[in-house]
CSV table of C-alpha atoms in Angstrom, one decimal:
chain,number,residue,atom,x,y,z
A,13,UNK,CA,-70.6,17.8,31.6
A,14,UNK,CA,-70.2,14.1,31.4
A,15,UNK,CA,-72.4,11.6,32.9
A,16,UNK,CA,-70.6,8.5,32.6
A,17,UNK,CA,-72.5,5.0,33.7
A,18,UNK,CA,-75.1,6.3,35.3
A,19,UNK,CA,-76.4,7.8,32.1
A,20,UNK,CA,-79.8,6.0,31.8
A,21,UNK,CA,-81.7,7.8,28.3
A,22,UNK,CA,-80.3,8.5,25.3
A,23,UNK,CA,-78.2,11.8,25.3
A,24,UNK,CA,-79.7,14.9,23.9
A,25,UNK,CA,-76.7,16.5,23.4
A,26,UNK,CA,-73.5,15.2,22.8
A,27,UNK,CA,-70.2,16.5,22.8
A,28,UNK,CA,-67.8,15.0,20.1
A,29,UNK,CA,-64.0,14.3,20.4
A,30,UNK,CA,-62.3,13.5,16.7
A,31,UNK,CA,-59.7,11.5,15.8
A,32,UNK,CA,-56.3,11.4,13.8
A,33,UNK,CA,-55.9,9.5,11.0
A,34,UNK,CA,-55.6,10.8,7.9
A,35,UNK,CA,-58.2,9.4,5.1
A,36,UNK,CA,-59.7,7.5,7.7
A,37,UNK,CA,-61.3,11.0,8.6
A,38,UNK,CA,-63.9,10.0,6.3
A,39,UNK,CA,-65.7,8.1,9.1
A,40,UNK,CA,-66.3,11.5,11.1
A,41,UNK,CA,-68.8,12.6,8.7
A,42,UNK,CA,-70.7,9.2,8.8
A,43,UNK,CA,-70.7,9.3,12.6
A,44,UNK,CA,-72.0,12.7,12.8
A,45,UNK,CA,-74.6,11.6,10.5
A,46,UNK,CA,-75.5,8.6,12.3
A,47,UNK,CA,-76.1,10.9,15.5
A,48,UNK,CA,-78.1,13.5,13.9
A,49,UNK,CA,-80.5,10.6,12.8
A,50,UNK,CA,-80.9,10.0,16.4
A,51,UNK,CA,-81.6,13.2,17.2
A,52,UNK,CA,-78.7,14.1,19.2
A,53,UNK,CA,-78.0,17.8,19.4
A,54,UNK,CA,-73.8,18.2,19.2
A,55,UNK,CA,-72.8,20.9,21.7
A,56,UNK,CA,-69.4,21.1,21.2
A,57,UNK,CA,-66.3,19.9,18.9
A,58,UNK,CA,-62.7,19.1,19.3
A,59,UNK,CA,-60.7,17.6,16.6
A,60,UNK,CA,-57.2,16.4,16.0
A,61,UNK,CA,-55.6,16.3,12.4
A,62,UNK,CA,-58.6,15.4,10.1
A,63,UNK,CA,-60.7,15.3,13.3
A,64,UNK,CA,-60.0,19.1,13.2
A,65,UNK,CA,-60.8,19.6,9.4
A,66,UNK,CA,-64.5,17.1,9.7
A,67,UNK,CA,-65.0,19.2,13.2
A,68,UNK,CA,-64.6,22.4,11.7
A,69,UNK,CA,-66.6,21.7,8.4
A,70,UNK,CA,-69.4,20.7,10.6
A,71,UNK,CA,-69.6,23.4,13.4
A,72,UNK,CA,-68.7,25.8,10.3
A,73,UNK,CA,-71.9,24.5,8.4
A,74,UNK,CA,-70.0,23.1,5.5
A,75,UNK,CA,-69.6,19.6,5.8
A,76,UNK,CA,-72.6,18.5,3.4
A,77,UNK,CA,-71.3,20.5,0.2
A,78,UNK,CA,-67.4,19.1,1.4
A,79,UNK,CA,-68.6,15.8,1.3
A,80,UNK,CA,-70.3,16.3,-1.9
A,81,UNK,CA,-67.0,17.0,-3.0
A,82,UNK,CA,-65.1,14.5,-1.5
A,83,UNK,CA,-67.1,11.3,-2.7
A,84,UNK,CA,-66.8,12.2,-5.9
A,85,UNK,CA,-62.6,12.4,-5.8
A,86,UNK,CA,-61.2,9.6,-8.1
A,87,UNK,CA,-57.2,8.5,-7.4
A,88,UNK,CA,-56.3,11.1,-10.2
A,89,UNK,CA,-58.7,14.2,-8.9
A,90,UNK,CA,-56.6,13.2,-5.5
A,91,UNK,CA,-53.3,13.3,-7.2
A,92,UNK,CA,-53.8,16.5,-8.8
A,93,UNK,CA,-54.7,17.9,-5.4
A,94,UNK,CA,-51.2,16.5,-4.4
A,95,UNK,CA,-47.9,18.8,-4.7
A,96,UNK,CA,-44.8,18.1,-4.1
A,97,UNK,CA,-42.9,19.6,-0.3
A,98,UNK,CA,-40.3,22.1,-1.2
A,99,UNK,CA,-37.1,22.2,1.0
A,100,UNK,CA,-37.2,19.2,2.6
A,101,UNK,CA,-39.9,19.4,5.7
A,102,UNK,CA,-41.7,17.1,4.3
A,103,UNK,CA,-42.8,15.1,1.0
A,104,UNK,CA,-46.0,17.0,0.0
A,105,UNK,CA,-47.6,20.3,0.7
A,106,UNK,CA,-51.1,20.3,1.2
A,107,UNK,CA,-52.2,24.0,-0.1
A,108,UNK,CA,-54.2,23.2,-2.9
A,109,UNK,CA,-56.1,21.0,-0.7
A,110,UNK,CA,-56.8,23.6,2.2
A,111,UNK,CA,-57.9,25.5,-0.7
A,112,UNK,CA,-60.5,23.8,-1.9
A,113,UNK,CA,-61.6,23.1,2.2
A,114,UNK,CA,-61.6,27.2,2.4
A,115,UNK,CA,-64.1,27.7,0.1
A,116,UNK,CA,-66.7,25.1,2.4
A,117,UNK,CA,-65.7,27.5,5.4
A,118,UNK,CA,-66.1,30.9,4.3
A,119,UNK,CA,-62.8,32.4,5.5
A,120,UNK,CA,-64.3,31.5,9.3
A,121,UNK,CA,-63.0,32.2,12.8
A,122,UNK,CA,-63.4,29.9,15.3
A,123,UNK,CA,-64.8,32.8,17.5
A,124,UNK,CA,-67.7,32.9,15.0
A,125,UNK,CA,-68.2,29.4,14.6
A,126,UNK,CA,-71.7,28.5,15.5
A,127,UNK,CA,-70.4,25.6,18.0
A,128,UNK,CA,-67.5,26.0,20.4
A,129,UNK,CA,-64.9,24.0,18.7
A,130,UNK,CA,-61.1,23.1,19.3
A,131,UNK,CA,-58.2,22.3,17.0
A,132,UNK,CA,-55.4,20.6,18.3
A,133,UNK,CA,-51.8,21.2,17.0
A,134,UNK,CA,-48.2,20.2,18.1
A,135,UNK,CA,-46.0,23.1,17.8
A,136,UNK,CA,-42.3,21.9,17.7
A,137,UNK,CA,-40.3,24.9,18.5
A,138,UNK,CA,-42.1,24.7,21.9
A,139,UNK,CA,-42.5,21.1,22.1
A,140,UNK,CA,-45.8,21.5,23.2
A,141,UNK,CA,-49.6,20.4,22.4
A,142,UNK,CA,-51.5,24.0,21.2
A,143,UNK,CA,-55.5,24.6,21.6
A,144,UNK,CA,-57.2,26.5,19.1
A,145,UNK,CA,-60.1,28.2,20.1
A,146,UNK,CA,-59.7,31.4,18.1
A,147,UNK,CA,-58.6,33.3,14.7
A,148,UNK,CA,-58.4,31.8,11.3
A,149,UNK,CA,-60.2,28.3,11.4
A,150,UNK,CA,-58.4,27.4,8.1
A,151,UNK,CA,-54.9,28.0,9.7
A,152,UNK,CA,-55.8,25.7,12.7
A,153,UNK,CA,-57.0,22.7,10.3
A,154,UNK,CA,-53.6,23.6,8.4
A,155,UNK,CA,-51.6,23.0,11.3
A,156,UNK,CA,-53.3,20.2,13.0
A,157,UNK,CA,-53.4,18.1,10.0
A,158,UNK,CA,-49.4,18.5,9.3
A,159,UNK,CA,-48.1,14.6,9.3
A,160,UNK,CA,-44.6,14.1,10.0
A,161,UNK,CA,-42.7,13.6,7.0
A,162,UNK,CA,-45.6,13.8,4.8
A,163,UNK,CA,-47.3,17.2,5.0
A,164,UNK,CA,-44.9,20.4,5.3
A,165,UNK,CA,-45.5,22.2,9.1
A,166,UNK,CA,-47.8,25.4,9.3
A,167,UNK,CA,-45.3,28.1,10.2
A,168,UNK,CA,-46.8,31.1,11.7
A,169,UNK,CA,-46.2,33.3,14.1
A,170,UNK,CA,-43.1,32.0,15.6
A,171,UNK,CA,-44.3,28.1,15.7
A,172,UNK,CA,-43.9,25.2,13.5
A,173,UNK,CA,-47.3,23.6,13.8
A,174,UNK,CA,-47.1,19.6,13.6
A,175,UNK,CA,-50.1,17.4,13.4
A,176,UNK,CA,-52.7,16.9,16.8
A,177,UNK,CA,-52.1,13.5,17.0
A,178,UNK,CA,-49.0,13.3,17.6
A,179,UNK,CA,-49.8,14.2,21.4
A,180,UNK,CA,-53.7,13.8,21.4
A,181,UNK,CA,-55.0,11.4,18.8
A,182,UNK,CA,-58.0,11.7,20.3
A,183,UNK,CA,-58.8,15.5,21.9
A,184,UNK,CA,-61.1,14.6,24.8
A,185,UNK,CA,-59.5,17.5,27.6
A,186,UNK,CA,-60.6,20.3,25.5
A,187,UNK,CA,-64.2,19.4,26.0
A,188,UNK,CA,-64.5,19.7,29.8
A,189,UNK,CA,-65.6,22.7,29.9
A,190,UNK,CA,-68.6,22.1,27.4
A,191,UNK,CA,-72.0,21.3,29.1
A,192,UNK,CA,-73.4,17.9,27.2
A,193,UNK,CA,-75.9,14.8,28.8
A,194,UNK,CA,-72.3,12.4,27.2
A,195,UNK,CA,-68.9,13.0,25.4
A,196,UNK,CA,-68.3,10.5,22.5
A,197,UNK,CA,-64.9,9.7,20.9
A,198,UNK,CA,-64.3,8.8,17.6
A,199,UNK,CA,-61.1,6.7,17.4
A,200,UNK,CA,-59.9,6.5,13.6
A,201,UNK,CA,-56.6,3.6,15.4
A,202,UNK,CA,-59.0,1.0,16.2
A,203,UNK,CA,-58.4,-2.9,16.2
A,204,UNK,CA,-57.8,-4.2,12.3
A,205,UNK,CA,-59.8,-5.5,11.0
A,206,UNK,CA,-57.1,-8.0,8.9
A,207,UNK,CA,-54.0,-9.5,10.2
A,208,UNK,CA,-50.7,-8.7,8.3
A,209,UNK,CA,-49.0,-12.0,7.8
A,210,UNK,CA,-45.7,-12.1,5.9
A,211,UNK,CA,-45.9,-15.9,5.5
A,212,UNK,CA,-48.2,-18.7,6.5
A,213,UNK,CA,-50.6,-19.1,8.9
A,214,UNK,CA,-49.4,-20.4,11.9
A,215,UNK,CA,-53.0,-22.4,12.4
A,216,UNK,CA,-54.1,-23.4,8.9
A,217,UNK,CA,-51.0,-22.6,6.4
A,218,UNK,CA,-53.3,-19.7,4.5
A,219,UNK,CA,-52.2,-16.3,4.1
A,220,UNK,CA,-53.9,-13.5,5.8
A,221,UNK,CA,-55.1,-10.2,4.4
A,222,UNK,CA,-52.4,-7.5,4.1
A,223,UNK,CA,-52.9,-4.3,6.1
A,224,UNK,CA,-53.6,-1.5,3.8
A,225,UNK,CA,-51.1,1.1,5.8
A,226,UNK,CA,-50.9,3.2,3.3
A,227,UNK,CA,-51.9,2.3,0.2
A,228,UNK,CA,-51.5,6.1,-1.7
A,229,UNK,CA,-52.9,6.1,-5.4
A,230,UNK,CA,-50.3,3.5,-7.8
A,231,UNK,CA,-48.9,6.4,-9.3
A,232,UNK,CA,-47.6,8.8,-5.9
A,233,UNK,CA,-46.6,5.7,-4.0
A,234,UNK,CA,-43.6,5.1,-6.5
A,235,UNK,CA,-42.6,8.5,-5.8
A,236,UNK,CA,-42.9,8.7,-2.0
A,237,UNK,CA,-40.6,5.7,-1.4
A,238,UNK,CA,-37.8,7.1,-4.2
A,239,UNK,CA,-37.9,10.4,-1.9
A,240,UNK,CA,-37.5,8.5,1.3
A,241,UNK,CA,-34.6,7.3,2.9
A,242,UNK,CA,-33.4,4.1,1.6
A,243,UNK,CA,-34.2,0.8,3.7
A,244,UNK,CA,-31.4,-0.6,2.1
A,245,UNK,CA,-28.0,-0.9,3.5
A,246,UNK,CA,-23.8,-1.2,2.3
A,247,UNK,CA,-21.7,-4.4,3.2
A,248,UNK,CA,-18.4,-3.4,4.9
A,249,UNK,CA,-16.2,-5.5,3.1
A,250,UNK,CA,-17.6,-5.7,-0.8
A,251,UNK,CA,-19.2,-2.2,-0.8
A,252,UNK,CA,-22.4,-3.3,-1.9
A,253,UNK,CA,-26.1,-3.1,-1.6
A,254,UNK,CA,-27.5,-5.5,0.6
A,255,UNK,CA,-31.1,-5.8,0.5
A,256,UNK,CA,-32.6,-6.2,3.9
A,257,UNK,CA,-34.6,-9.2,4.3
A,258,UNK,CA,-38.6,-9.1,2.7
A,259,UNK,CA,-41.5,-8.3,5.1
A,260,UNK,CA,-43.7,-7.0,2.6
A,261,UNK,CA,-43.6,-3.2,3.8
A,262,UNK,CA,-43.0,-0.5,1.8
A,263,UNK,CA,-40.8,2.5,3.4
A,264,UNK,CA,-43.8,4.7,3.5
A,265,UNK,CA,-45.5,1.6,5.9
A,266,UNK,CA,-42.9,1.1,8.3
A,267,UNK,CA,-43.0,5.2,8.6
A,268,UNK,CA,-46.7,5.3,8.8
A,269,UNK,CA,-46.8,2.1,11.5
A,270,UNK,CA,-44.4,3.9,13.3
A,271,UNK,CA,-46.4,7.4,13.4
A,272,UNK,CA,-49.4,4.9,14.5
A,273,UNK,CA,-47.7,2.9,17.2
A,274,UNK,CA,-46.8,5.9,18.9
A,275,UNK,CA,-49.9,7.5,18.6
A,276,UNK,CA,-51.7,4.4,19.7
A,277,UNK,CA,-49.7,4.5,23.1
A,278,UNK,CA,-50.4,8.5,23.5
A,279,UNK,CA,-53.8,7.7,22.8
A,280,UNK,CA,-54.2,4.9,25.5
A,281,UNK,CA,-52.5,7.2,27.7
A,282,UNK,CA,-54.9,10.6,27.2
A,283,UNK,CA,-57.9,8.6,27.4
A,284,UNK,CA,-57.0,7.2,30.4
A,285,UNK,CA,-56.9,10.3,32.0
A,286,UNK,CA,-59.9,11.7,30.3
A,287,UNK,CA,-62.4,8.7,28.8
A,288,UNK,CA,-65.1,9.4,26.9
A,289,UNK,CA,-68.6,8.4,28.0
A,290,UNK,CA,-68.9,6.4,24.6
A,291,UNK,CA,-65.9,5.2,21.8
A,292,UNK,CA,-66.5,4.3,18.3
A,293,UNK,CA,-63.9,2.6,17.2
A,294,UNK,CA,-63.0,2.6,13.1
A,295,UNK,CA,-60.4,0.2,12.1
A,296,UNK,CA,-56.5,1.1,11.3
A,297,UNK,CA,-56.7,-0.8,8.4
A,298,UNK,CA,-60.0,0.4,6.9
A,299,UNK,CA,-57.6,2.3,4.4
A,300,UNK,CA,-54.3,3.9,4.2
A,301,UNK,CA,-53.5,7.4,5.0
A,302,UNK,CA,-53.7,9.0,2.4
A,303,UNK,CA,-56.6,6.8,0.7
A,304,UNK,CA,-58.6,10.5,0.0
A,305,UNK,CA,-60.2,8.8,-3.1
A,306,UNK,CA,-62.2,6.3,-0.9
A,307,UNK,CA,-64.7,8.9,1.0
A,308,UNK,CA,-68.0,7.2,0.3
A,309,UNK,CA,-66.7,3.9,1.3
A,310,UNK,CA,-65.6,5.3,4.7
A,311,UNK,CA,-68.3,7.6,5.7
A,312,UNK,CA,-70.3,4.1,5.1
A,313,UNK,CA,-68.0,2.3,7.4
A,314,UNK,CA,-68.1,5.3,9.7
A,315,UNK,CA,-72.0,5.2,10.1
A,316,UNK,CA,-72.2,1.6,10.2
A,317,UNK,CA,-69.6,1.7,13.5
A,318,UNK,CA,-71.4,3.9,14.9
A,319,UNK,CA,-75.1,2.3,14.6
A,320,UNK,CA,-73.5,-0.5,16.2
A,321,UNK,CA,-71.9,1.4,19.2
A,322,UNK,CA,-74.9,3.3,20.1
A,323,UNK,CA,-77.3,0.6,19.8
A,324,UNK,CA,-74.8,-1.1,22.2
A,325,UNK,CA,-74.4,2.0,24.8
A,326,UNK,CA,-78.5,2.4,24.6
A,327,UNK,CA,-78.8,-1.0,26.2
A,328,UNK,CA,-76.0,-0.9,28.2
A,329,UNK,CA,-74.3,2.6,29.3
A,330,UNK,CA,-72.7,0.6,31.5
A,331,UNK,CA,-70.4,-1.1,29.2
A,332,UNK,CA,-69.0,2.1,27.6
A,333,UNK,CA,-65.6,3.4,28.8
């Protein structure tokens, strides 16, 4: 149960909604850390994409020795986790990854779990958002985390299981029915942090800091954009390649800011409905999406965000949404 503004001491229990956004997951594990330092008890979980696999990893008692493991990834441990999508769904499959995530979990139902928690999924044979509060946790995080275009579906039983976030970036509806003092919403879309600029300043005539979208390890980005559609298009009358004029995106950006801009106006739209008592926001461009080689970096960024809300909310719950 949420208590909103007229929440007037700290929270001893919290319920926690977990955002979509690919590496940027990272910053889950630093927000849970930060409130556990408080000493606020989390009652309840609900996770979209790698909201689901950080939720799952922590109500499933694994997420120390996972991010043991994940800090010490380098770009090539990353790319060797990496293999390519067969058939066409999508450009890579993310098995050997899941894997390596089983072994933290213990081949654990949700049913078992010692938290109630919630996956969130997009199943497109249905066209509908899917709940998991049951059965194989590991399938759940397989399915929620299934990007467009860049992870392969989950099919099973029937369903193609897409990622969470396409309809709820940030899973705050499934926690209604958990009894907490305060929800809190981790938002992994948050304002940037730098300004992409494609030419000069409009004030001082000084280029701005590029948004990292989706800045994958030198060597898979290469091979992500020769797999993609070309941007590049045929003139009528001389039959050749014109290139389309230079904005400084790859293909896998304007895919990626697409994915985002539509998830940014689901989001805005869910948490309208159903806002969160507090929102810690992490910035889009804090890394790209597929950045797995940066975790110590972002749970850094993630506890440092999340310091800074809370001190905020503690001496003014008024100002939270």
């Amino acid at each position: 149960m949420s208590v909103g503004n007229k929440q007037k001491d700290k929270p001893r229990t919290v319920a926690l909604s977990l955002g979509a956004g690919g590496a940027r997951g990272y910053a889950h594990i630093g927000v849970i850390e930060e409130i556990e330092a408080r000493g606020w008890e989390i009652v309840g979980v609900a996770g979209s994409s790698m909201g689901a696999v950080i939720g799952g990893l922590y109500v499933a008692g694994g997420m120390q020795s996972y991010r043991e493991w994940v800090v010490g990834l380098s770009r090539i441990d990353v790319m060797r986790l990496v293999e390519p999508g067969m058939g066409g769904a999508a450009l890579l499959r993310a098995d050997k990854v899941m894997s390596r995530v089983n072994k933290h979990l213990g081949d654990l139902n949700i049913e078992d779990a010692r938290l109630p928690y919630t996956a969130v999924a997009v199943d497109l044979v249905s066209e509908r958002e899917l709940w998991f509060t049951s059965g194989p946790m590991i399938d759940a995080m397989r399915g929620s985390i299934a990007i467009p275009s860049v992870f392969t579906p989950l099919v099973k039983d029937g369903m193609v299981l897409a990622d969470g976030g396409l309809l709820n970036p940030v899973p705050v509806a499934p926690l209604a029915t958990v009894r907490a003092d305060a929800i809190i919403a981790v938002n992994l879309s948050g304002a940037p942090a730098t300004r992409p600029v494609n030419g000069a300043d409009s004030g001082g005539g000084h280029r701005a800091s590029k948004i990292r979208f989706a800045s994958l390890p030198h060597v898979i980005e290469p091979a992500i954009r020769s797999l993609l559609p070309s941007l590049d298009r045929f003139d009528d009358d001389t039959k050749s390649r014109v290139k389309p004029p230079h904005v400084n995106l790859s293909t896998f950006d304007i895919v990626d800011r697409s994915l985002h801009l539509m998830q940014d106006a689901v989001m805005r739209y869910r948490l309208a409905g159903y806002p969160p008592d507090v929102q810690v926001d992490i910035p889009v461009d804090a890394c790209g999406t597929l950045d797995f080689h940066r975790a110590k970096e972002l749970i850094a960024l993630g506890r440092e965000r999340a310091r800074a809300t809370f001190d905020a909310w503690d001496k003014d719950p008024a100002s939270s949404p």
